[in-house]
mmCIF file of C-alpha atoms in Angstrom:
data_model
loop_
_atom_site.group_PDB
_atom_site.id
_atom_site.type_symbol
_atom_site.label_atom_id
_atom_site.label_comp_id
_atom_site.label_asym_id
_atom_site.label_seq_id
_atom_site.Cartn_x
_atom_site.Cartn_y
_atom_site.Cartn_z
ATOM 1 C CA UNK A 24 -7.589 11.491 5.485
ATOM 2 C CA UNK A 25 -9.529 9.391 3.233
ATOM 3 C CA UNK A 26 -12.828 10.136 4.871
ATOM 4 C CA UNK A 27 -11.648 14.240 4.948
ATOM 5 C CA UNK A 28 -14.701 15.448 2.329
ATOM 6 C CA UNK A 29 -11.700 17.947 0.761
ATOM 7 C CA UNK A 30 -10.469 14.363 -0.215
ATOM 8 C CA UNK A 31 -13.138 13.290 -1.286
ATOM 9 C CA UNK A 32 -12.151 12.708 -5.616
ATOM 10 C CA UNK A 33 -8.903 10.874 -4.431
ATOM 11 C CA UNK A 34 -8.768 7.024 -3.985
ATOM 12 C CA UNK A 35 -6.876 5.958 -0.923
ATOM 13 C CA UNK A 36 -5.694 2.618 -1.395
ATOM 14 C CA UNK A 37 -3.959 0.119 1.218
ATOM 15 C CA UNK A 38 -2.808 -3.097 -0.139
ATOM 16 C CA UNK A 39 -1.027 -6.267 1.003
ATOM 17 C CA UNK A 40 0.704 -7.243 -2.031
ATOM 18 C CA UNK A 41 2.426 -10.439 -0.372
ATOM 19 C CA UNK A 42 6.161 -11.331 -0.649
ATOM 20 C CA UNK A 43 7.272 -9.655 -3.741
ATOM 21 C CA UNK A 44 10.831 -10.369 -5.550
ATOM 22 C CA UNK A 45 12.504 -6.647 -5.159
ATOM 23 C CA UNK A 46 15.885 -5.305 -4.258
ATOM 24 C CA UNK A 47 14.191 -5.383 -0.317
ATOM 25 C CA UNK A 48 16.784 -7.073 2.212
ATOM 26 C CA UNK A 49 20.212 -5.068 0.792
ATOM 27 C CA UNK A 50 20.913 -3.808 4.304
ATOM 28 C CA UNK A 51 20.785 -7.196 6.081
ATOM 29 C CA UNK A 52 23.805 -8.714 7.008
ATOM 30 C CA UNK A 53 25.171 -11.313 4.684
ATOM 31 C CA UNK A 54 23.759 -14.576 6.133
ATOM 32 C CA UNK A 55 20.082 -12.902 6.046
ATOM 33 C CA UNK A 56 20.893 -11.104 2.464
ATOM 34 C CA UNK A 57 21.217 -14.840 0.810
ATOM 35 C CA UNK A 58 18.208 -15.953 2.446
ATOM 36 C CA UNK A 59 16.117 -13.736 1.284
ATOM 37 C CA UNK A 60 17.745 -14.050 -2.183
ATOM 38 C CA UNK A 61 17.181 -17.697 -2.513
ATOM 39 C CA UNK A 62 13.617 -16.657 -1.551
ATOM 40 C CA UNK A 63 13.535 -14.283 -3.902
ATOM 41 C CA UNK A 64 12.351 -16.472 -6.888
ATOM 42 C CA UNK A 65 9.220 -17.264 -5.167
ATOM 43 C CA UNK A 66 7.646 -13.946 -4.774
ATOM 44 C CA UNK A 67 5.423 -11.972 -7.304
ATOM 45 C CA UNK A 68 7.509 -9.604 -9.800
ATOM 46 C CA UNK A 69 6.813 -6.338 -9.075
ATOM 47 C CA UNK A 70 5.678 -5.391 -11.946
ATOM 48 C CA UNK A 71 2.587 -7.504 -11.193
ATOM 49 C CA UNK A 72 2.482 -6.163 -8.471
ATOM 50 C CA UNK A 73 2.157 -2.732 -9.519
ATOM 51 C CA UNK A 74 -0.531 -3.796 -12.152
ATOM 52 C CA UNK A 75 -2.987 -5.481 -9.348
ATOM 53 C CA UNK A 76 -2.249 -2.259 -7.047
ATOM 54 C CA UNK A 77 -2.809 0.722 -9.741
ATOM 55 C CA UNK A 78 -5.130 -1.176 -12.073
ATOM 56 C CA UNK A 79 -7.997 -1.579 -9.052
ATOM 57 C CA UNK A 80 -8.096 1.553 -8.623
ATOM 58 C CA UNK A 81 -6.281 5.057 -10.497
ATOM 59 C CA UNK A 82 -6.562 2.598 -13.816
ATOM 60 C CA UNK A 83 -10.237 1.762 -13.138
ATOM 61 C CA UNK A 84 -11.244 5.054 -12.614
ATOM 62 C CA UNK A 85 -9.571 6.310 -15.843
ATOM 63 C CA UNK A 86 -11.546 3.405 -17.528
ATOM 64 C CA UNK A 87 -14.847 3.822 -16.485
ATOM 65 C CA UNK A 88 -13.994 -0.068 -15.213
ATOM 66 C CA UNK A 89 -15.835 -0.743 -11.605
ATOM 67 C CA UNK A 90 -13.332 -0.249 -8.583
ATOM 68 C CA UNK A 91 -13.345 -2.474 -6.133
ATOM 69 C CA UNK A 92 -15.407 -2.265 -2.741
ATOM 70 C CA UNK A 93 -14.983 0.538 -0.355
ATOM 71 C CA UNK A 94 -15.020 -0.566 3.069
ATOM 72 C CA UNK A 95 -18.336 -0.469 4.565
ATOM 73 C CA UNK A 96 -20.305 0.021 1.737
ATOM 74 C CA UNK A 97 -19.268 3.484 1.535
ATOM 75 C CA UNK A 98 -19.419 5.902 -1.315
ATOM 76 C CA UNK A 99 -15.865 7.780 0.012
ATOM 77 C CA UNK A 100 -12.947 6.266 2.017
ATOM 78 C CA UNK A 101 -10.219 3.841 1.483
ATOM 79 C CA UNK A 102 -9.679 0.686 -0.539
ATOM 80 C CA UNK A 103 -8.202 -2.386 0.989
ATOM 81 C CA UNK A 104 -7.337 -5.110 -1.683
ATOM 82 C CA UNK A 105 -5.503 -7.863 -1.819
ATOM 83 C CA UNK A 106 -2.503 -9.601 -3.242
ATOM 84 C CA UNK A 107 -4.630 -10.138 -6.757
ATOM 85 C CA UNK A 108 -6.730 -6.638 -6.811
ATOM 86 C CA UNK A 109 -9.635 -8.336 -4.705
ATOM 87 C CA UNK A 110 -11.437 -6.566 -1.980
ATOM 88 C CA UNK A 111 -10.359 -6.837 1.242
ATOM 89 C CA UNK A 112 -11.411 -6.092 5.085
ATOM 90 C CA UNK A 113 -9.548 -4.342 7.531
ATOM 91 C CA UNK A 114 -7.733 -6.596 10.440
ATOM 92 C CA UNK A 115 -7.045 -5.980 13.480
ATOM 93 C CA UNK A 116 -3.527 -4.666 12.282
ATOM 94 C CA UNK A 117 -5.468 -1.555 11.424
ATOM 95 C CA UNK A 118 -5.622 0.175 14.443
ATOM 96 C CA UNK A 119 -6.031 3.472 15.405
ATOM 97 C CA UNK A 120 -1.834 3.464 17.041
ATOM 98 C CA UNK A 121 -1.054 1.883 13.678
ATOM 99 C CA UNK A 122 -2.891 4.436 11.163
ATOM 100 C CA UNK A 123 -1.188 7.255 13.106
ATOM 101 C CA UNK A 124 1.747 6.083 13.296
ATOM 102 C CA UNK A 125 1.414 5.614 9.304
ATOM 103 C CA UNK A 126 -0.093 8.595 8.270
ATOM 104 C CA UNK A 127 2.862 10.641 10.343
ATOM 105 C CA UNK A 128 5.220 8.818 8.555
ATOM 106 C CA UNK A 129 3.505 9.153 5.275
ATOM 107 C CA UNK A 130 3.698 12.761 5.697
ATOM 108 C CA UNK A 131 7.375 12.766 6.619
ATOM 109 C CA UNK A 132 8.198 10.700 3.515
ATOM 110 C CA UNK A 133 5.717 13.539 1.287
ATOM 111 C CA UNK A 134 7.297 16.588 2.895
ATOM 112 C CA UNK A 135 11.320 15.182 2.607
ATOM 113 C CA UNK A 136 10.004 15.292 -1.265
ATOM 114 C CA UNK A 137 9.151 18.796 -0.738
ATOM 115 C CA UNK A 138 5.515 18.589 -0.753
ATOM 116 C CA UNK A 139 4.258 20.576 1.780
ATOM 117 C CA UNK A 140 0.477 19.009 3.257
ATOM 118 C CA UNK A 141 -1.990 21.141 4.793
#
């Protein structure tokens, strides 16, 4: 999708944020729940979160600031940053099963919203 030239104004961003302190866990049984609670401290707020995620890239844009690199060098495509707004590689977690499997879920999510894609 992010290399689709009809796509080609929108920045596609995929980010690993690291652990970050949310309401995440809720569902887990009790023993897990006040694990992850006493963990909970330790990650990033998510509100800092949000700022390293949007500010790369829909803030930067707005700005006139430089985005961060594309993958490849390339002028279109996807943006893969970091838990601080850095550039970032793809790993081998990015495969081809994986992106599917996202983007068919993504779409799922959009359309339950009542979004219809083309």
């Amino acid at each position: 999708m992010a290399l689709d030239n009809k796509n080609e104004g929108i920045n596609f961003v995929h980010a690993s944020p690291g652990f970050v302190n949310t309401n995440w866990g809720t569902e887990f049984n009790f023993v897990l729940r006040c694990m992850v609670r006493m963990l909970q401290p330790l990650g990033r707020k998510a509100s800092d979160c949000a700022e390293y995620m949007i500010g790369s890239s829909v803030l930067a844009s707005d700005v006139g600031d430089s985005l961060p690199a594309r993958l490849n060098g390339e002028n279109k495509g996807i943006y893969v940053i970091g838990e601080n707004g850095q550039s970032k590689g793809l790993t081998n977690m990015h495969s081809q099963d994986a992106k599917e499997f996202i983007w068919n879920h993504t779409v799922k999510v959009i359309e339950k919203a009542g979004i219809e894609l083309n």
